[in-house]
Amino acid sequence: MFARPLARAARAGRTSARRFASSSTSVAGSRLATRLTLAAAGAAVIAGTTYAFLPQAHADASRITKAGERIITLEELGKHWQAGSLWVAVDGKVYDVSEFANVHPGGLRILLENGGRDATKLFHAIHPPNTIKKYTKQVPCVGVIDPEELAVLASQRSAEDDRIETARRSLFGVDSVVGLSDFERYAKDLLPLHAWAYYSTGADTEGALAENTAIFRRIFFRPRIMRDVHDVDTSTEFLGVKSSIPVYVAPTARNGLGQPEGEVAVTRGAGATGIFQVLSHYASRSLDEVKAAAREGQQIGWQLYLNPDRERSREAIEDAVAAGAHSIWITADTVTLGKRETERRLNAEANPAPNGKPLSRERQRFGFSAHDTRMSWDDIAFVRKHAPGLPVIVKGVGAWEDVVLAYKYGADAVVLSNHGGRQLDFAQPPMKVLYDVNKNAPQVLHRKNFNIFLDGGVRTGTDVLKALCLGATAVGLGRPFIYAATGWGSDGVEKAVQLLEEEITIGMQLLGVTRVDQLGPQYLDTSKI
């Protein structure tokens, strides 16, 4: 009875392995593909065998525990996998998320992808503690997983678990990393496939993702010589915070998918090197946890996604203020989520729809229920009202005209960003927007009461210098710090900052400057932008 399902699982494993290995830069890519293929088939056999020998008496839905909780079999759980009848299991308890799915902060898709199964590992990787307790009234517990079946689940290891463990055992010390690209190259083998798909991919054809980095390769320096550059100072200050280099940690969600400590590891690395961090609204660790791990005086900004229910936004802002957030960073470019095609494809190949399954005709929901589609410039005042005295930054600006409007409506800063190429495909790269600001609105540059930040595509110290030459106050990096923490925890983050500081110092000396405020457009050739 398991022959056809097992064959499908093995085929899915081979497809996933081929796709995963084909894009790998690791020298062991082909060997990894073979291991994944064999392991996927083996895992399917194990899963089938496990199910076959589970006590069938447990199908009796009337069984209850001594505490009065209904006992639910994995077979019954597996029947509730679609919208309208959606259950997930976490830590042995089964929750009905059918109604909550429509307002789930992380969106409907991830619940559908994990409906009808045990999601404990994923849940703890992407959610702060006490998340379930926070939503108890909205997410009813309908029972507990059969204890015997739960024990079997706990004892199982997947082929992916084995692959990651093998990669970690062979990982060299962090001092052998010589550039930020190394962190990405080695993190790939350390991450679950779904995590790599989430972190690394962009929207649609990934044109915006590619151009974010490519534009830096078309901007050239005009170095000056015969200058005294013996003493170089890479430090700067923005939003009242001193920083060892003009770089900060940009907000990125779900850091816990690759690093058990999640954003806490990044906080420790940022604190050790004296740079600023912005925590994502959808971080794996809470602002309270991150602040507890921070050094004395270390400041943490907090990113905000405005909710259509402004009462929820008010509560979230006030909670962040109470937790000690330094500033509020409104993300404005996610009124709906971009179609992240490569991520979808990787996940679909790993978990394909069964052969012969009819077309799903359920109405597609293109919006994102937790994000407001009715945002306006007046929201700057709304945030400021509930976070009095804190800097308010607008993130996700993709046109120079909106930089001018943000300044007009009282924002303390903007972040030129296309969300790492994950939203609107072929949205202008942030460096092009910064170039346009120089041409069309130079009056908003270098103001004491208004900062311009940039994130997206920055991978070297010279990229940082190019942005500063065009008037950026500082630049944010997201993915490189995720990858650094995935492989080496806080030491990896610290190493990444060391590399950037070295590259910035060398670049400044070769340009002929000793302070970041000496940088300007006269040091660039932008004719090929």
mmCIF file of C-alpha atoms in Angstrom, residues 9-143:
data_model
loop_
_atom_site.group_PDB
_atom_site.id
_atom_site.type_symbol
_atom_site.label_atom_id
_atom_site.label_comp_id
_atom_site.label_asym_id
_atom_site.label_seq_id
_atom_site.Cartn_x
_atom_site.Cartn_y
_atom_site.Cartn_z
ATOM 1 C CA ALA A 9 8.680 10.732 -2.213
ATOM 2 C CA ALA A 10 11.857 9.332 -3.737
ATOM 3 C CA ARG A 11 11.224 11.195 -7.004
ATOM 4 C CA ALA A 12 10.604 14.393 -5.052
ATOM 5 C CA GLY A 13 13.867 13.858 -3.203
ATOM 6 C CA ARG A 14 15.789 13.404 -6.451
ATOM 7 C CA THR A 15 14.224 16.526 -7.963
ATOM 8 C CA SER A 16 14.940 18.596 -4.869
ATOM 9 C CA ALA A 17 18.498 17.320 -4.675
ATOM 10 C CA ARG A 18 19.170 18.159 -8.328
ATOM 11 C CA ARG A 19 17.773 21.671 -7.926
ATOM 12 C CA PHE A 20 19.656 22.250 -4.693
ATOM 13 C CA ALA A 21 22.970 20.999 -6.032
ATOM 14 C CA SER A 22 22.754 22.711 -9.427
ATOM 15 C CA SER A 23 22.908 26.158 -7.847
ATOM 16 C CA SER A 24 25.499 25.230 -5.231
ATOM 17 C CA THR A 25 28.933 26.767 -5.329
ATOM 18 C CA SER A 26 30.289 24.055 -3.053
ATOM 19 C CA VAL A 27 32.862 21.702 -4.555
ATOM 20 C CA ALA A 28 30.892 18.862 -3.011
ATOM 21 C CA GLY A 29 27.703 19.819 -4.864
ATOM 22 C CA SER A 30 27.381 16.695 -6.995
ATOM 23 C CA ARG A 31 28.196 14.382 -4.113
ATOM 24 C CA LEU A 32 25.631 16.229 -1.991
ATOM 25 C CA ALA A 33 22.982 15.695 -4.653
ATOM 26 C CA THR A 34 23.631 11.962 -4.600
ATOM 27 C CA ARG A 35 23.455 11.860 -0.824
ATOM 28 C CA LEU A 36 20.192 13.811 -0.820
ATOM 29 C CA THR A 37 18.651 11.503 -3.417
ATOM 30 C CA LEU A 38 19.503 8.351 -1.509
ATOM 31 C CA ALA A 39 18.615 9.895 1.822
ATOM 32 C CA ALA A 40 15.258 11.144 0.566
ATOM 33 C CA ALA A 41 14.313 7.681 -0.619
ATOM 34 C CA GLY A 42 15.527 6.212 2.652
ATOM 35 C CA ALA A 43 13.582 8.748 4.667
ATOM 36 C CA ALA A 44 10.464 7.888 2.710
ATOM 37 C CA VAL A 45 10.906 4.206 3.516
ATOM 38 C CA ILE A 46 11.461 4.994 7.190
ATOM 39 C CA ALA A 47 8.405 7.239 7.269
ATOM 40 C CA GLY A 48 6.295 4.587 5.569
ATOM 41 C CA THR A 49 7.552 1.861 7.877
ATOM 42 C CA THR A 50 6.926 4.021 10.916
ATOM 43 C CA TYR A 51 3.370 4.699 9.872
ATOM 44 C CA ALA A 52 2.728 1.073 8.981
ATOM 45 C CA PHE A 53 3.669 -0.192 12.421
ATOM 46 C CA LEU A 54 2.030 2.508 14.524
ATOM 47 C CA PRO A 55 -0.724 1.030 16.698
ATOM 48 C CA GLN A 56 -3.911 1.341 14.677
ATOM 49 C CA ALA A 57 -6.056 1.325 17.807
ATOM 50 C CA HIS A 58 -5.062 4.951 18.211
ATOM 51 C CA ALA A 59 -7.474 5.923 15.473
ATOM 52 C CA ASP A 60 -10.168 6.013 18.161
ATOM 53 C CA ALA A 61 -10.801 9.765 18.389
ATOM 54 C CA SER A 62 -12.652 9.385 21.699
ATOM 55 C CA ARG A 63 -9.518 8.582 23.718
ATOM 56 C CA ILE A 64 -8.526 11.244 26.231
ATOM 57 C CA THR A 65 -5.620 11.805 28.605
ATOM 58 C CA LYS A 66 -5.910 11.884 32.381
ATOM 59 C CA ALA A 67 -5.894 15.672 32.078
ATOM 60 C CA GLY A 68 -8.982 15.461 29.891
ATOM 61 C CA GLU A 69 -7.223 16.275 26.612
ATOM 62 C CA ARG A 70 -8.317 14.538 23.450
ATOM 63 C CA ILE A 71 -5.695 12.219 21.923
ATOM 64 C CA ILE A 72 -5.206 12.797 18.202
ATOM 65 C CA THR A 73 -3.393 10.413 15.888
ATOM 66 C CA LEU A 74 -1.028 11.564 13.173
ATOM 67 C CA GLU A 75 -3.463 10.078 10.675
ATOM 68 C CA GLU A 76 -6.244 12.333 11.913
ATOM 69 C CA LEU A 77 -3.920 15.344 12.057
ATOM 70 C CA GLY A 78 -2.984 14.718 8.432
ATOM 71 C CA LYS A 79 -6.588 15.133 7.315
ATOM 72 C CA HIS A 80 -6.622 18.800 8.345
ATOM 73 C CA TRP A 81 -4.238 20.387 5.870
ATOM 74 C CA GLN A 82 -6.262 22.898 3.873
ATOM 75 C CA ALA A 83 -7.923 26.275 4.335
ATOM 76 C CA GLY A 84 -11.101 25.945 6.378
ATOM 77 C CA SER A 85 -9.837 22.843 8.163
ATOM 78 C CA LEU A 86 -6.255 23.559 9.144
ATOM 79 C CA TRP A 87 -4.459 22.010 12.101
ATOM 80 C CA VAL A 88 -0.802 22.082 13.120
ATOM 81 C CA ALA A 89 1.036 20.339 15.947
ATOM 82 C CA VAL A 90 3.618 22.073 18.131
ATOM 83 C CA ASP A 91 5.310 20.475 21.146
ATOM 84 C CA GLY A 92 2.868 17.578 21.119
ATOM 85 C CA LYS A 93 -0.253 19.753 21.139
ATOM 86 C CA VAL A 94 -2.589 20.141 18.166
ATOM 87 C CA TYR A 95 -3.948 23.586 17.325
ATOM 88 C CA ASP A 96 -6.799 24.557 15.028
ATOM 89 C CA VAL A 97 -5.531 27.547 13.029
ATOM 90 C CA SER A 98 -8.386 27.564 10.504
ATOM 91 C CA GLU A 99 -9.746 30.946 11.586
ATOM 92 C CA PHE A 100 -6.424 32.406 12.689
ATOM 93 C CA ALA A 101 -4.909 31.713 9.256
ATOM 94 C CA ASN A 102 -6.622 34.794 7.842
ATOM 95 C CA VAL A 103 -4.873 37.108 10.304
ATOM 96 C CA HIS A 104 -1.651 35.156 10.843
ATOM 97 C CA PRO A 105 1.197 37.727 10.959
ATOM 98 C CA GLY A 106 3.356 35.433 8.838
ATOM 99 C CA GLY A 107 0.688 34.977 6.172
ATOM 100 C CA LEU A 108 -1.506 32.088 5.065
ATOM 101 C CA ARG A 109 0.982 30.322 2.809
ATOM 102 C CA ILE A 110 3.334 29.055 5.514
ATOM 103 C CA LEU A 111 0.393 27.617 7.466
ATOM 104 C CA LEU A 112 -0.897 25.802 4.394
ATOM 105 C CA GLU A 113 2.582 24.435 3.690
ATOM 106 C CA ASN A 114 2.759 22.978 7.207
ATOM 107 C CA GLY A 115 -0.878 22.131 7.827
ATOM 108 C CA GLY A 116 -1.739 18.610 8.916
ATOM 109 C CA ARG A 117 1.717 17.890 10.301
ATOM 110 C CA ASP A 118 4.041 18.404 13.234
ATOM 111 C CA ALA A 119 5.652 21.847 12.868
ATOM 112 C CA THR A 120 7.531 22.002 16.167
ATOM 113 C CA LYS A 121 11.029 22.455 14.752
ATOM 114 C CA LEU A 122 10.025 25.165 12.292
ATOM 115 C CA PHE A 123 7.825 26.938 14.827
ATOM 116 C CA HIS A 124 10.599 27.377 17.368
ATOM 117 C CA ALA A 125 13.051 28.429 14.666
ATOM 118 C CA ILE A 126 10.963 31.426 13.620
ATOM 119 C CA HIS A 127 8.961 32.449 16.693
ATOM 120 C CA PRO A 128 9.966 34.016 20.010
ATOM 121 C CA PRO A 129 8.996 32.191 23.219
ATOM 122 C CA ASN A 130 5.446 32.671 24.523
ATOM 123 C CA THR A 131 4.087 33.174 21.001
ATOM 124 C CA ILE A 132 1.415 30.500 21.455
ATOM 125 C CA LYS A 133 0.428 31.914 24.827
ATOM 126 C CA LYS A 134 0.008 35.316 23.181
ATOM 127 C CA TYR A 135 -2.573 33.925 20.740
ATOM 128 C CA THR A 136 -4.328 31.407 23.011
ATOM 129 C CA LYS A 137 -7.780 32.925 22.465
ATOM 130 C CA GLN A 138 -7.397 32.889 18.679
ATOM 131 C CA VAL A 139 -5.781 29.472 18.316
ATOM 132 C CA PRO A 140 -7.703 26.774 20.224
ATOM 133 C CA CYS A 141 -5.930 23.595 21.264
ATOM 134 C CA VAL A 142 -7.998 20.626 20.063
ATOM 135 C CA GLY A 143 -5.940 17.876 21.647
#
